[in-house]
PDB file of C-alpha atoms in Angstrom:
ATOM      1  CA  MET Q1143      18.422 -79.013  21.757  1.00  0.00           C
ATOM      2  CA  ASN Q1144      15.989 -81.186  19.926  1.00  0.00           C
ATOM      3  CA  MET Q1145      15.637 -81.224  16.144  1.00  0.00           C
ATOM      4  CA  GLY Q1146      12.824 -78.620  16.034  1.00  0.00           C
ATOM      5  CA  GLN Q1147      14.736 -76.059  18.056  1.00  0.00           C
ATOM      6  CA  THR Q1148      17.838 -76.598  15.946  1.00  0.00           C
ATOM      7  CA  PHE Q1149      15.846 -76.073  12.742  1.00  0.00           C
ATOM      8  CA  VAL Q1150      14.240 -72.867  14.059  1.00  0.00           C
ATOM      9  CA  MET Q1151      17.625 -71.533  15.203  1.00  0.00           C
ATOM     10  CA  PHE Q1152      19.195 -72.309  11.798  1.00  0.00           C
ATOM     11  CA  PHE Q1153      16.285 -70.676   9.977  1.00  0.00           C
ATOM     12  CA  LEU Q1154      16.554 -67.506  12.040  1.00  0.00           C
ATOM     13  CA  VAL Q1155      20.317 -67.301  11.459  1.00  0.00           C
ATOM     14  CA  VAL Q1156      19.803 -67.662   7.694  1.00  0.00           C
ATOM     15  CA  VAL Q1157      17.088 -64.966   7.677  1.00  0.00           C
ATOM     16  CA  LEU Q1158      19.279 -62.606   9.691  1.00  0.00           C
ATOM     17  CA  ALA Q1159      22.318 -63.207   7.480  1.00  0.00           C
ATOM     18  CA  THR Q1160      20.299 -62.751   4.308  1.00  0.00           C
ATOM     19  CA  SER Q1161      18.703 -59.501   5.484  1.00  0.00           C
ATOM     20  CA  SER Q1162      22.042 -58.021   6.628  1.00  0.00           C
ATOM     21  CA  LEU Q1163      23.737 -58.901   3.330  1.00  0.00           C
ATOM     22  CA  SER Q1164      20.958 -57.629   1.088  1.00  0.00           C
ATOM     23  CA  ASN Q1165      21.330 -54.415  -0.888  1.00  0.00           C
ATOM     24  CA  SER Q1166      20.131 -51.621   1.397  1.00  0.00           C
ATOM     25  CA  ASN Q1167      20.014 -49.146  -1.495  1.00  0.00           C
ATOM     26  CA  VAL Q1168      16.767 -50.717  -2.659  1.00  0.00           C
ATOM     27  CA  LEU Q1169      15.085 -49.880   0.618  1.00  0.00           C
ATOM     28  CA  ALA Q1170      16.616 -46.414   0.861  1.00  0.00           C
ATOM     29  CA  SER Q1171      16.035 -45.196  -2.668  1.00  0.00           C
ATOM     30  CA  ARG Q1172      15.430 -41.514  -3.255  1.00  0.00           C
ATOM     31  CA  GLY Q1173      11.816 -41.997  -4.250  1.00  0.00           C
ATOM     32  CA  VAL Q1174       9.643 -39.086  -5.331  1.00  0.00           C
ATOM     33  CA  GLU Q1175      10.790 -35.582  -4.505  1.00  0.00           C
ATOM     34  CA  ALA Q1176       8.370 -32.808  -3.679  1.00  0.00           C
ATOM     35  CA  THR Q1177       7.892 -30.208  -6.358  1.00  0.00           C
ATOM     36  CA  PRO Q1178       7.422 -26.555  -5.353  1.00  0.00           C
ATOM     37  CA  SER Q1179       3.671 -26.886  -5.888  1.00  0.00           C
ATOM     38  CA  GLN Q1180       3.529 -29.627  -3.242  1.00  0.00           C
ATOM     39  CA  VAL Q1181       5.290 -27.600  -0.556  1.00  0.00           C
ATOM     40  CA  HIS Q1182       3.016 -26.012   2.051  1.00  0.00           C
ATOM     41  CA  ILE Q1183       4.270 -22.823   3.692  1.00  0.00           C
ATOM     42  CA  CYS Q1184       2.061 -21.784   6.619  1.00  0.00           C
ATOM     43  CA  TYR Q1185       3.004 -18.477   8.140  1.00  0.00           C
ATOM     44  CA  LYS Q1186       0.230 -16.074   9.189  1.00  0.00           C
ATOM     45  CA  PRO Q1187      -2.792 -16.682  11.458  1.00  0.00           C
ATOM     46  CA  CYS Q1188      -6.166 -16.323   9.823  1.00  0.00           C
ATOM     47  CA  ASN Q1189      -8.827 -14.369  11.708  1.00  0.00           C
ATOM     48  CA  LYS Q1190     -11.849 -12.098  11.084  1.00  0.00           C
ATOM     49  CA  THR Q1191      -9.755  -9.345   9.477  1.00  0.00           C
ATOM     50  CA  TYR Q1192      -7.296 -11.618   7.637  1.00  0.00           C
ATOM     51  CA  GLY Q1193      -9.306 -14.228   5.826  1.00  0.00           C
ATOM     52  CA  VAL Q1194      -9.199 -16.509   2.828  1.00  0.00           C
ATOM     53  CA  ASP Q1195      -9.133 -13.736   0.228  1.00  0.00           C
ATOM     54  CA  GLN Q1196      -6.226 -11.890   1.844  1.00  0.00           C
ATOM     55  CA  CYS Q1197      -4.354 -15.171   2.345  1.00  0.00           C
ATOM     56  CA  TYR Q1198      -4.863 -16.099  -1.294  1.00  0.00           C
ATOM     57  CA  ASP Q1199      -3.656 -12.691  -2.496  1.00  0.00           C
ATOM     58  CA  ASP Q1200      -0.587 -12.798  -0.246  1.00  0.00           C
ATOM     59  CA  CYS Q1201       0.363 -16.245  -1.506  1.00  0.00           C
ATOM     60  CA  LEU Q1202       0.009 -15.159  -5.137  1.00  0.00           C
ATOM     61  CA  SER Q1203       2.182 -12.123  -4.431  1.00  0.00           C
ATOM     62  CA  LYS Q1204       4.826 -14.471  -3.057  1.00  0.00           C
ATOM     63  CA  GLU Q1205       4.633 -16.428  -6.351  1.00  0.00           C
ATOM     64  CA  TYR Q1206       2.802 -19.471  -4.988  1.00  0.00           C
ATOM     65  CA  ASP Q1207       0.022 -21.095  -6.982  1.00  0.00           C
ATOM     66  CA  ASP Q1208      -2.598 -21.065  -4.232  1.00  0.00           C
ATOM     67  CA  GLY Q1209      -3.279 -20.002  -0.664  1.00  0.00           C
ATOM     68  CA  ASN Q1210      -5.950 -20.854   1.876  1.00  0.00           C
ATOM     69  CA  CYS Q1211      -6.729 -20.681   5.596  1.00  0.00           C
ATOM     70  CA  GLU Q1212      -6.152 -24.250   6.738  1.00  0.00           C
ATOM     71  CA  TYR Q1213      -7.500 -26.274   9.659  1.00  0.00           C
ATOM     72  CA  ASN Q1214      -4.484 -25.225  11.767  1.00  0.00           C
ATOM     73  CA  GLY Q1215      -5.717 -21.626  11.657  1.00  0.00           C
ATOM     74  CA  LEU Q1216      -2.832 -20.464   9.491  1.00  0.00           C
ATOM     75  CA  CYS Q1217      -2.605 -19.092   5.970  1.00  0.00           C
ATOM     76  CA  CYS Q1218      -0.871 -21.810   3.957  1.00  0.00           C
ATOM     77  CA  CYS Q1219       0.614 -21.243   0.520  1.00  0.00           C
ATOM     78  CA  THR Q1220       1.163 -23.995  -2.003  1.00  0.00           C
TER      79      THR Q1220
END
């Protein structure tokens, strides 16, 4: 091996050793948890007879803050 290849090999070994010895808890921290108002529960298909108003009322009766017919065609409560 010439000097350049040796330097590159040494550099890669140092980087690999450093990354494997670093504290992995920093990368895997808990972060932000979802609150109940951020959870979307989609359960019933919206159609001509079951629309936005019925979806909204059902979600409120289930103690969610809001409900709407979403792009996926389902009533989603948040």
